[in-house]
């Protein structure tokens, strides 16, 4: 503000007249102490300054170059700080400040540089055993980011490795990973002006795979054998058994670290279904495909075939077998089973009449018990059909030779 100044002389007895006036003003101080944050915050550049006595407001200009004339006013405030949230990440800006008074404005301050830190992605997560072949990593969207880098750490590798990039907010990792291993993921955001620091870490792992199980079909009358291939990352295996192909019927039998198991708690005439689930240090696999198995029925004993008792048949009989729902009858031309052919099936009784046997020919007979499978060969018995008596027999009587 401009003032007029006057002077007059003074003595002990009087004072003189006033001089001619002279105009004068006090210089408006240039703001000092301007401070802008250098990557301290990812959400803004924070600018602050000391208060100036008499200042009514402050004008803050931001420029991409060290030239106030090329800048733009980003704030007019009565306070002594400002958060520049519109600054681009990782780009250095020049800030200038001037104070506004009732009589005018101060000169611009010296430039102060500052920049906004590149924000690391937030909300990073990785799936926990939701798939057997991939781990899905996801994160929150980030304005201004053009690309995201996905980094992975595992104890086996012992270091962070860049495994891929994404322009979206998710990534499926299927590279060189296996069940039973925990992987730690971090994400970096790429902006036109630079790349962020690592995000917070997120652990993820694969779902364990269920091995395909194979169950024996009638190899023994007392047990069913199971086998399966080794599953990657397996610590142990859970063996389940049911009476239908639905896993809803499955009950846990036992656990084992082997790749085979023998089930002795079985009975003939029942078809069993088996599943094997993999247990790793991190999770347990789902139920996979099942396989059915059964024990063989015992050998049929006391097979008896008639020896010429009937001219129209060979009568075959046998003892019952527990668990059998029907029987097969086999006939051969020797005591060896490789000569046998099946002549009857689904026989519900304990006897059978072989009316097709050739009369006067000796045959051997076997009976096999049946239900979900066919029982072992038992002992045979031989039998034969009586030759029929000749019919229409005639003889002459009272014949005399002529002379």
PDB file of N, CA and C in Angstrom, residues 196-289:
ATOM      1  N   UNK A 196       5.347 -48.810 -10.009  1.00  0.00           N
ATOM      2  CA  UNK A 196       5.136 -48.727  -8.564  1.00  0.00           C
ATOM      3  C   UNK A 196       6.029 -49.696  -7.813  1.00  0.00           C
ATOM      4  N   UNK A 197       6.001 -49.552  -6.502  1.00  0.00           N
ATOM      5  CA  UNK A 197       6.616 -50.544  -5.633  1.00  0.00           C
ATOM      6  C   UNK A 197       5.732 -51.785  -5.600  1.00  0.00           C
ATOM      7  N   UNK A 198       6.203 -52.843  -4.939  1.00  0.00           N
ATOM      8  CA  UNK A 198       5.405 -54.059  -4.801  1.00  0.00           C
ATOM      9  C   UNK A 198       4.151 -53.791  -3.976  1.00  0.00           C
ATOM     10  N   UNK A 199       3.104 -54.477  -4.346  1.00  0.00           N
ATOM     11  CA  UNK A 199       1.893 -54.481  -3.527  1.00  0.00           C
ATOM     12  C   UNK A 199       2.132 -55.320  -2.284  1.00  0.00           C
ATOM     13  N   UNK A 200       1.140 -55.354  -1.410  1.00  0.00           N
ATOM     14  CA  UNK A 200       1.173 -56.312  -0.313  1.00  0.00           C
ATOM     15  C   UNK A 200       1.118 -57.725  -0.890  1.00  0.00           C
ATOM     16  N   UNK A 201       1.656 -58.678  -0.164  1.00  0.00           N
ATOM     17  CA  UNK A 201       1.742 -60.056  -0.650  1.00  0.00           C
ATOM     18  C   UNK A 201       0.434 -60.805  -0.415  1.00  0.00           C
ATOM     19  N   UNK A 202       0.184 -61.798  -1.259  1.00  0.00           N
ATOM     20  CA  UNK A 202      -0.971 -62.700  -1.106  1.00  0.00           C
ATOM     21  C   UNK A 202      -0.516 -64.111  -1.447  1.00  0.00           C
ATOM     22  N   UNK A 203      -0.851 -65.060  -0.597  1.00  0.00           N
ATOM     23  CA  UNK A 203      -0.483 -66.460  -0.813  1.00  0.00           C
ATOM     24  C   UNK A 203      -1.579 -67.190  -1.585  1.00  0.00           C
ATOM     25  N   UNK A 204      -1.165 -68.133  -2.407  1.00  0.00           N
ATOM     26  CA  UNK A 204      -2.117 -68.956  -3.152  1.00  0.00           C
ATOM     27  C   UNK A 204      -1.546 -70.339  -3.393  1.00  0.00           C
ATOM     28  N   UNK A 205      -2.424 -71.296  -3.698  1.00  0.00           N
ATOM     29  CA  UNK A 205      -1.969 -72.657  -3.987  1.00  0.00           C
ATOM     30  C   UNK A 205      -2.994 -73.387  -4.830  1.00  0.00           C
ATOM     31  N   UNK A 206      -2.549 -74.498  -5.418  1.00  0.00           N
ATOM     32  CA  UNK A 206      -3.401 -75.311  -6.270  1.00  0.00           C
ATOM     33  C   UNK A 206      -4.255 -76.265  -5.443  1.00  0.00           C
ATOM     34  N   UNK A 207      -5.378 -76.658  -6.038  1.00  0.00           N
ATOM     35  CA  UNK A 207      -6.163 -77.744  -5.487  1.00  0.00           C
ATOM     36  C   UNK A 207      -5.451 -79.064  -5.785  1.00  0.00           C
ATOM     37  N   UNK A 208      -5.393 -79.937  -4.793  1.00  0.00           N
ATOM     38  CA  UNK A 208      -4.795 -81.246  -5.014  1.00  0.00           C
ATOM     39  C   UNK A 208      -5.620 -82.043  -6.017  1.00  0.00           C
ATOM     40  N   UNK A 209      -4.956 -82.836  -6.840  1.00  0.00           N
ATOM     41  CA  UNK A 209      -5.628 -83.668  -7.840  1.00  0.00           C
ATOM     42  C   UNK A 209      -5.946 -85.034  -7.258  1.00  0.00           C
ATOM     43  N   UNK A 210      -7.090 -85.565  -7.642  1.00  0.00           N
ATOM     44  CA  UNK A 210      -7.477 -86.904  -7.207  1.00  0.00           C
ATOM     45  C   UNK A 210      -6.922 -87.933  -8.181  1.00  0.00           C
ATOM     46  N   UNK A 211      -6.209 -88.940  -7.689  1.00  0.00           N
ATOM     47  CA  UNK A 211      -5.691 -89.962  -8.602  1.00  0.00           C
ATOM     48  C   UNK A 211      -6.800 -90.886  -9.082  1.00  0.00           C
ATOM     49  N   UNK A 212      -6.584 -91.497 -10.239  1.00  0.00           N
ATOM     50  CA  UNK A 212      -7.513 -92.495 -10.744  1.00  0.00           C
ATOM     51  C   UNK A 212      -7.218 -93.826 -10.070  1.00  0.00           C
ATOM     52  N   UNK A 213      -8.241 -94.420  -9.490  1.00  0.00           N
ATOM     53  CA  UNK A 213      -8.068 -95.659  -8.745  1.00  0.00           C
ATOM     54  C   UNK A 213      -8.496 -96.841  -9.592  1.00  0.00           C
ATOM     55  N   UNK A 214      -7.828 -97.968  -9.397  1.00  0.00           N
ATOM     56  CA  UNK A 214      -8.181 -99.209 -10.074  1.00  0.00           C
ATOM     57  C   UNK A 214      -8.476-100.267  -9.017  1.00  0.00           C
ATOM     58  N   UNK A 215      -9.643-100.913  -9.117  1.00  0.00           N
ATOM     59  CA  UNK A 215     -10.054-101.947  -8.164  1.00  0.00           C
ATOM     60  C   UNK A 215     -10.155-103.289  -8.883  1.00  0.00           C
ATOM     61  N   UNK A 216      -9.760-104.347  -8.202  1.00  0.00           N
ATOM     62  CA  UNK A 216      -9.750-105.676  -8.816  1.00  0.00           C
ATOM     63  C   UNK A 216     -11.166-106.240  -8.930  1.00  0.00           C
ATOM     64  N   UNK A 217     -11.371-107.034  -9.959  1.00  0.00           N
ATOM     65  CA  UNK A 217     -12.667-107.662 -10.223  1.00  0.00           C
ATOM     66  C   UNK A 217     -12.524-109.177 -10.101  1.00  0.00           C
ATOM     67  N   UNK A 218     -12.890-109.698  -8.959  1.00  0.00           N
ATOM     68  CA  UNK A 218     -12.959-111.133  -8.784  1.00  0.00           C
ATOM     69  C   UNK A 218     -11.641-111.871  -8.839  1.00  0.00           C
ATOM     70  N   UNK A 219     -10.545-111.255  -8.360  1.00  0.00           N
ATOM     71  CA  UNK A 219      -9.258-111.957  -8.360  1.00  0.00           C
ATOM     72  C   UNK A 219      -9.093-112.819  -7.112  1.00  0.00           C
ATOM     73  N   UNK A 220      -9.941-112.596  -6.137  1.00  0.00           N
ATOM     74  CA  UNK A 220      -9.851-113.351  -4.892  1.00  0.00           C
ATOM     75  C   UNK A 220     -11.239-113.500  -4.303  1.00  0.00           C
ATOM     76  N   UNK A 221     -11.400-114.526  -3.481  1.00  0.00           N
ATOM     77  CA  UNK A 221     -12.673-114.702  -2.782  1.00  0.00           C
ATOM     78  C   UNK A 221     -12.711-113.991  -1.445  1.00  0.00           C
ATOM     79  N   UNK A 222     -11.572-113.351  -1.054  1.00  0.00           N
ATOM     80  CA  UNK A 222     -11.517-112.751   0.287  1.00  0.00           C
ATOM     81  C   UNK A 222     -11.080-111.302   0.315  1.00  0.00           C
ATOM     82  N   UNK A 223     -10.637-110.751  -0.794  1.00  0.00           N
ATOM     83  CA  UNK A 223     -10.183-109.362  -0.756  1.00  0.00           C
ATOM     84  C   UNK A 223     -10.298-108.717  -2.132  1.00  0.00           C
ATOM     85  N   UNK A 224     -10.266-107.363  -2.116  1.00  0.00           N
ATOM     86  CA  UNK A 224     -10.215-106.545  -3.333  1.00  0.00           C
ATOM     87  C   UNK A 224      -8.958-105.692  -3.235  1.00  0.00           C
ATOM     88  N   UNK A 225      -8.157-105.669  -4.273  1.00  0.00           N
ATOM     89  CA  UNK A 225      -6.939-104.859  -4.278  1.00  0.00           C
ATOM     90  C   UNK A 225      -7.184-103.544  -5.008  1.00  0.00           C
ATOM     91  N   UNK A 226      -6.618-102.473  -4.457  1.00  0.00           N
ATOM     92  CA  UNK A 226      -6.715-101.140  -5.050  1.00  0.00           C
ATOM     93  C   UNK A 226      -5.314-100.644  -5.376  1.00  0.00           C
ATOM     94  N   UNK A 227      -5.219 -99.877  -6.443  1.00  0.00           N
ATOM     95  CA  UNK A 227      -3.948 -99.242  -6.790  1.00  0.00           C
ATOM     96  C   UNK A 227      -4.226 -97.925  -7.490  1.00  0.00           C
ATOM     97  N   UNK A 228      -3.253 -97.016  -7.424  1.00  0.00           N
ATOM     98  CA  UNK A 228      -3.380 -95.706  -8.063  1.00  0.00           C
ATOM     99  C   UNK A 228      -1.988 -95.135  -8.266  1.00  0.00           C
ATOM    100  N   UNK A 229      -1.910 -94.120  -9.113  1.00  0.00           N
ATOM    101  CA  UNK A 229      -0.630 -93.472  -9.387  1.00  0.00           C
ATOM    102  C   UNK A 229      -0.357 -92.388  -8.363  1.00  0.00           C
ATOM    103  N   UNK A 230       0.910 -92.066  -8.193  1.00  0.00           N
ATOM    104  CA  UNK A 230       1.307 -91.044  -7.229  1.00  0.00           C
ATOM    105  C   UNK A 230       0.789 -89.675  -7.660  1.00  0.00           C
ATOM    106  N   UNK A 231       0.263 -88.917  -6.713  1.00  0.00           N
ATOM    107  CA  UNK A 231      -0.204 -87.552  -6.983  1.00  0.00           C
ATOM    108  C   UNK A 231       0.860 -86.563  -6.512  1.00  0.00           C
ATOM    109  N   UNK A 232       1.126 -85.546  -7.320  1.00  0.00           N
ATOM    110  CA  UNK A 232       2.138 -84.553  -6.983  1.00  0.00           C
ATOM    111  C   UNK A 232       1.787 -83.834  -5.689  1.00  0.00           C
ATOM    112  N   UNK A 233       2.760 -83.748  -4.802  1.00  0.00           N
ATOM    113  CA  UNK A 233       2.560 -83.016  -3.559  1.00  0.00           C
ATOM    114  C   UNK A 233       1.821 -83.776  -2.480  1.00  0.00           C
ATOM    115  N   UNK A 234       1.493 -85.043  -2.736  1.00  0.00           N
ATOM    116  CA  UNK A 234       0.693 -85.802  -1.772  1.00  0.00           C
ATOM    117  C   UNK A 234       1.497 -86.109  -0.515  1.00  0.00           C
ATOM    118  N   UNK A 235       0.853 -85.899   0.632  1.00  0.00           N
ATOM    119  CA  UNK A 235       1.430 -86.319   1.905  1.00  0.00           C
ATOM    120  C   UNK A 235       0.817 -87.644   2.342  1.00  0.00           C
ATOM    121  N   UNK A 236      -0.439 -87.835   2.010  1.00  0.00           N
ATOM    122  CA  UNK A 236      -1.143 -89.082   2.324  1.00  0.00           C
ATOM    123  C   UNK A 236      -2.350 -89.195   1.412  1.00  0.00           C
ATOM    124  N   UNK A 237      -3.010 -90.355   1.457  1.00  0.00           N
ATOM    125  CA  UNK A 237      -4.188 -90.604   0.634  1.00  0.00           C
ATOM    126  C   UNK A 237      -5.323 -91.101   1.526  1.00  0.00           C
ATOM    127  N   UNK A 238      -6.531 -90.663   1.214  1.00  0.00           N
ATOM    128  CA  UNK A 238      -7.728 -91.117   1.917  1.00  0.00           C
ATOM    129  C   UNK A 238      -8.484 -92.067   0.999  1.00  0.00           C
ATOM    130  N   UNK A 239      -8.830 -93.256   1.507  1.00  0.00           N
ATOM    131  CA  UNK A 239      -9.526 -94.261   0.712  1.00  0.00           C
ATOM    132  C   UNK A 239     -10.974 -94.340   1.171  1.00  0.00           C
ATOM    133  N   UNK A 240     -11.887 -94.212   0.218  1.00  0.00           N
ATOM    134  CA  UNK A 240     -13.322 -94.255   0.496  1.00  0.00           C
ATOM    135  C   UNK A 240     -13.945 -95.432  -0.255  1.00  0.00           C
ATOM    136  N   UNK A 241     -15.038 -95.962   0.322  1.00  0.00           N
ATOM    137  CA  UNK A 241     -15.774 -97.046  -0.303  1.00  0.00           C
ATOM    138  C   UNK A 241     -17.262 -96.778  -0.213  1.00  0.00           C
ATOM    139  N   UNK A 242     -17.980 -97.124  -1.275  1.00  0.00           N
ATOM    140  CA  UNK A 242     -19.426 -96.964  -1.296  1.00  0.00           C
ATOM    141  C   UNK A 242     -20.067 -98.118  -2.040  1.00  0.00           C
ATOM    142  N   UNK A 243     -21.392 -98.112  -2.071  1.00  0.00           N
ATOM    143  CA  UNK A 243     -22.130 -99.173  -2.747  1.00  0.00           C
ATOM    144  C   UNK A 243     -22.855 -98.647  -3.984  1.00  0.00           C
ATOM    145  N   UNK A 244     -22.521 -97.436  -4.407  1.00  0.00           N
ATOM    146  CA  UNK A 244     -23.026 -96.897  -5.670  1.00  0.00           C
ATOM    147  C   UNK A 244     -21.941 -96.014  -6.253  1.00  0.00           C
ATOM    148  N   UNK A 245     -22.125 -95.602  -7.505  1.00  0.00           N
ATOM    149  CA  UNK A 245     -21.106 -94.777  -8.165  1.00  0.00           C
ATOM    150  C   UNK A 245     -21.141 -93.329  -7.704  1.00  0.00           C
ATOM    151  N   UNK A 246     -22.112 -92.957  -6.879  1.00  0.00           N
ATOM    152  CA  UNK A 246     -22.191 -91.605  -6.345  1.00  0.00           C
ATOM    153  C   UNK A 246     -21.322 -91.492  -5.091  1.00  0.00           C
ATOM    154  N   UNK A 247     -20.543 -90.439  -5.020  1.00  0.00           N
ATOM    155  CA  UNK A 247     -19.683 -90.245  -3.842  1.00  0.00           C
ATOM    156  C   UNK A 247     -20.503 -89.952  -2.587  1.00  0.00           C
ATOM    157  N   UNK A 248     -21.806 -89.707  -2.752  1.00  0.00           N
ATOM    158  CA  UNK A 248     -22.657 -89.520  -1.573  1.00  0.00           C
ATOM    159  C   UNK A 248     -22.712 -90.776  -0.721  1.00  0.00           C
ATOM    160  N   UNK A 249     -22.450 -91.918  -1.355  1.00  0.00           N
ATOM    161  CA  UNK A 249     -22.480 -93.179  -0.614  1.00  0.00           C
ATOM    162  C   UNK A 249     -21.129 -93.525   0.001  1.00  0.00           C
ATOM    163  N   UNK A 250     -20.127 -92.699  -0.258  1.00  0.00           N
ATOM    164  CA  UNK A 250     -18.759 -93.038   0.146  1.00  0.00           C
ATOM    165  C   UNK A 250     -18.550 -92.857   1.644  1.00  0.00           C
ATOM    166  N   UNK A 251     -17.853 -93.815   2.234  1.00  0.00           N
ATOM    167  CA  UNK A 251     -17.449 -93.746   3.641  1.00  0.00           C
ATOM    168  C   UNK A 251     -15.943 -93.959   3.711  1.00  0.00           C
ATOM    169  N   UNK A 252     -15.305 -93.237   4.599  1.00  0.00           N
ATOM    170  CA  UNK A 252     -13.849 -93.335   4.723  1.00  0.00           C
ATOM    171  C   UNK A 252     -13.460 -94.697   5.283  1.00  0.00           C
ATOM    172  N   UNK A 253     -12.568 -95.387   4.550  1.00  0.00           N
ATOM    173  CA  UNK A 253     -12.057 -96.667   5.016  1.00  0.00           C
ATOM    174  C   UNK A 253     -10.805 -96.482   5.861  1.00  0.00           C
ATOM    175  N   UNK A 254      -9.825 -95.767   5.286  1.00  0.00           N
ATOM    176  CA  UNK A 254      -8.540 -95.620   5.963  1.00  0.00           C
ATOM    177  C   UNK A 254      -7.723 -94.564   5.235  1.00  0.00           C
ATOM    178  N   UNK A 255      -6.536 -94.290   5.747  1.00  0.00           N
ATOM    179  CA  UNK A 255      -5.564 -93.426   5.079  1.00  0.00           C
ATOM    180  C   UNK A 255      -4.252 -94.188   4.953  1.00  0.00           C
ATOM    181  N   UNK A 256      -3.465 -93.806   3.948  1.00  0.00           N
ATOM    182  CA  UNK A 256      -2.207 -94.493   3.717  1.00  0.00           C
ATOM    183  C   UNK A 256      -1.260 -93.578   2.966  1.00  0.00           C
ATOM    184  N   UNK A 257       0.023 -93.854   3.089  1.00  0.00           N
ATOM    185  CA  UNK A 257       1.030 -93.135   2.305  1.00  0.00           C
ATOM    186  C   UNK A 257       1.468 -93.954   1.099  1.00  0.00           C
ATOM    187  N   UNK A 258       0.962 -95.178   0.980  1.00  0.00           N
ATOM    188  CA  UNK A 258       1.303 -96.036  -0.157  1.00  0.00           C
ATOM    189  C   UNK A 258       0.428 -95.706  -1.357  1.00  0.00           C
ATOM    190  N   UNK A 259       0.679 -96.434  -2.459  1.00  0.00           N
ATOM    191  CA  UNK A 259      -0.103 -96.260  -3.679  1.00  0.00           C
ATOM    192  C   UNK A 259      -0.959 -97.494  -3.942  1.00  0.00           C
ATOM    193  N   UNK A 260      -1.193 -98.301  -2.893  1.00  0.00           N
ATOM    194  CA  UNK A 260      -2.006 -99.503  -3.039  1.00  0.00           C
ATOM    195  C   UNK A 260      -2.627 -99.838  -1.688  1.00  0.00           C
ATOM    196  N   UNK A 261      -3.724-100.584  -1.749  1.00  0.00           N
ATOM    197  CA  UNK A 261      -4.411-100.977  -0.516  1.00  0.00           C
ATOM    198  C   UNK A 261      -5.202-102.242  -0.804  1.00  0.00           C
ATOM    199  N   UNK A 262      -5.276-103.130   0.196  1.00  0.00           N
ATOM    200  CA  UNK A 262      -6.061-104.354   0.076  1.00  0.00           C
ATOM    201  C   UNK A 262      -7.214-104.306   1.061  1.00  0.00           C
ATOM    202  N   UNK A 263      -8.412-104.414   0.539  1.00  0.00           N
ATOM    203  CA  UNK A 263      -9.629-104.347   1.363  1.00  0.00           C
ATOM    204  C   UNK A 263     -10.115-105.765   1.648  1.00  0.00           C
ATOM    205  N   UNK A 264      -9.966-106.168   2.917  1.00  0.00           N
ATOM    206  CA  UNK A 264     -10.403-107.493   3.329  1.00  0.00           C
ATOM    207  C   UNK A 264     -11.829-107.482   3.896  1.00  0.00           C
ATOM    208  N   UNK A 265     -12.357-106.326   4.200  1.00  0.00           N
ATOM    209  CA  UNK A 265     -13.681-106.243   4.821  1.00  0.00           C
ATOM    210  C   UNK A 265     -14.770-106.260   3.756  1.00  0.00           C
ATOM    211  N   UNK A 266     -14.782-107.304   2.961  1.00  0.00           N
ATOM    212  CA  UNK A 266     -15.692-107.405   1.827  1.00  0.00           C
ATOM    213  C   UNK A 266     -16.386-108.763   1.853  1.00  0.00           C
ATOM    214  N   UNK A 267     -17.458-108.856   1.126  1.00  0.00           N
ATOM    215  CA  UNK A 267     -18.191-110.121   1.029  1.00  0.00           C
ATOM    216  C   UNK A 267     -18.617-110.342  -0.404  1.00  0.00           C
ATOM    217  N   UNK A 268     -18.836-111.614  -0.752  1.00  0.00           N
ATOM    218  CA  UNK A 268     -19.249-111.960  -2.099  1.00  0.00           C
ATOM    219  C   UNK A 268     -20.648-111.464  -2.400  1.00  0.00           C
ATOM    220  N   UNK A 269     -20.912-111.230  -3.668  1.00  0.00           N
ATOM    221  CA  UNK A 269     -22.238-110.804  -4.091  1.00  0.00           C
ATOM    222  C   UNK A 269     -22.481-109.311  -3.977  1.00  0.00           C
ATOM    223  N   UNK A 270     -21.458-108.532  -3.637  1.00  0.00           N
ATOM    224  CA  UNK A 270     -21.611-107.078  -3.504  1.00  0.00           C
ATOM    225  C   UNK A 270     -20.619-106.390  -4.421  1.00  0.00           C
ATOM    226  N   UNK A 271     -21.109-105.407  -5.161  1.00  0.00           N
ATOM    227  CA  UNK A 271     -20.241-104.571  -6.004  1.00  0.00           C
ATOM    228  C   UNK A 271     -19.875-103.323  -5.217  1.00  0.00           C
ATOM    229  N   UNK A 272     -18.593-103.134  -4.997  1.00  0.00           N
ATOM    230  CA  UNK A 272     -18.116-101.990  -4.221  1.00  0.00           C
ATOM    231  C   UNK A 272     -17.528-100.937  -5.158  1.00  0.00           C
ATOM    232  N   UNK A 273     -17.653 -99.676  -4.730  1.00  0.00           N
ATOM    233  CA  UNK A 273     -17.063 -98.559  -5.468  1.00  0.00           C
ATOM    234  C   UNK A 273     -16.024 -97.889  -4.581  1.00  0.00           C
ATOM    235  N   UNK A 274     -14.905 -97.499  -5.198  1.00  0.00           N
ATOM    236  CA  UNK A 274     -13.787 -96.935  -4.436  1.00  0.00           C
ATOM    237  C   UNK A 274     -13.363 -95.587  -5.015  1.00  0.00           C
ATOM    238  N   UNK A 275     -12.951 -94.686  -4.103  1.00  0.00           N
ATOM    239  CA  UNK A 275     -12.377 -93.390  -4.451  1.00  0.00           C
ATOM    240  C   UNK A 275     -11.100 -93.197  -3.627  1.00  0.00           C
ATOM    241  N   UNK A 276     -10.160 -92.440  -4.193  1.00  0.00           N
ATOM    242  CA  UNK A 276      -8.961 -92.051  -3.455  1.00  0.00           C
ATOM    243  C   UNK A 276      -8.824 -90.538  -3.542  1.00  0.00           C
ATOM    244  N   UNK A 277      -8.668 -89.897  -2.384  1.00  0.00           N
ATOM    245  CA  UNK A 277      -8.479 -88.436  -2.325  1.00  0.00           C
ATOM    246  C   UNK A 277      -7.055 -88.132  -1.851  1.00  0.00           C
ATOM    247  N   UNK A 278      -6.468 -87.129  -2.473  1.00  0.00           N
ATOM    248  CA  UNK A 278      -5.096 -86.721  -2.140  1.00  0.00           C
ATOM    249  C   UNK A 278      -5.106 -85.679  -1.039  1.00  0.00           C
ATOM    250  N   UNK A 279      -4.246 -85.856  -0.062  1.00  0.00           N
ATOM    251  CA  UNK A 279      -4.079 -84.876   1.008  1.00  0.00           C
ATOM    252  C   UNK A 279      -2.675 -84.286   0.895  1.00  0.00           C
ATOM    253  N   UNK A 280      -2.588 -82.958   0.733  1.00  0.00           N
ATOM    254  CA  UNK A 280      -1.306 -82.263   0.744  1.00  0.00           C
ATOM    255  C   UNK A 280      -1.185 -81.479   2.045  1.00  0.00           C
ATOM    256  N   UNK A 281      -0.105 -80.750   2.166  1.00  0.00           N
ATOM    257  CA  UNK A 281       0.086 -79.929   3.361  1.00  0.00           C
ATOM    258  C   UNK A 281      -0.851 -78.738   3.393  1.00  0.00           C
ATOM    259  N   UNK A 282      -1.560 -78.491   2.272  1.00  0.00           N
ATOM    260  CA  UNK A 282      -2.397 -77.299   2.176  1.00  0.00           C
ATOM    261  C   UNK A 282      -3.883 -77.597   2.046  1.00  0.00           C
ATOM    262  N   UNK A 283      -4.239 -78.716   1.413  1.00  0.00           N
ATOM    263  CA  UNK A 283      -5.661 -79.010   1.246  1.00  0.00           C
ATOM    264  C   UNK A 283      -5.858 -80.473   0.876  1.00  0.00           C
ATOM    265  N   UNK A 284      -7.112 -80.820   0.634  1.00  0.00           N
ATOM    266  CA  UNK A 284      -7.500 -82.178   0.247  1.00  0.00           C
ATOM    267  C   UNK A 284      -8.254 -82.119  -1.072  1.00  0.00           C
ATOM    268  N   UNK A 285      -7.960 -83.050  -1.954  1.00  0.00           N
ATOM    269  CA  UNK A 285      -8.601 -83.047  -3.266  1.00  0.00           C
ATOM    270  C   UNK A 285     -10.080 -83.378  -3.150  1.00  0.00           C
ATOM    271  N   UNK A 286     -10.813 -83.061  -4.197  1.00  0.00           N
ATOM    272  CA  UNK A 286     -12.213 -83.457  -4.288  1.00  0.00           C
ATOM    273  C   UNK A 286     -12.287 -84.951  -4.623  1.00  0.00           C
ATOM    274  N   UNK A 287     -13.498 -85.478  -4.599  1.00  0.00           N
ATOM    275  CA  UNK A 287     -13.703 -86.836  -5.077  1.00  0.00           C
ATOM    276  C   UNK A 287     -13.506 -86.854  -6.588  1.00  0.00           C
ATOM    277  N   UNK A 288     -12.678 -87.775  -7.052  1.00  0.00           N
ATOM    278  CA  UNK A 288     -12.494 -87.947  -8.482  1.00  0.00           C
ATOM    279  C   UNK A 288     -13.377 -89.063  -9.001  1.00  0.00           C
ATOM    280  N   UNK A 289     -12.948 -89.690 -10.068  1.00  0.00           N
ATOM    281  CA  UNK A 289     -13.709 -90.811 -10.617  1.00  0.00           C
ATOM    282  C   UNK A 289     -13.504 -92.051  -9.751  1.00  0.00           C
TER     283      UNK A 289
END
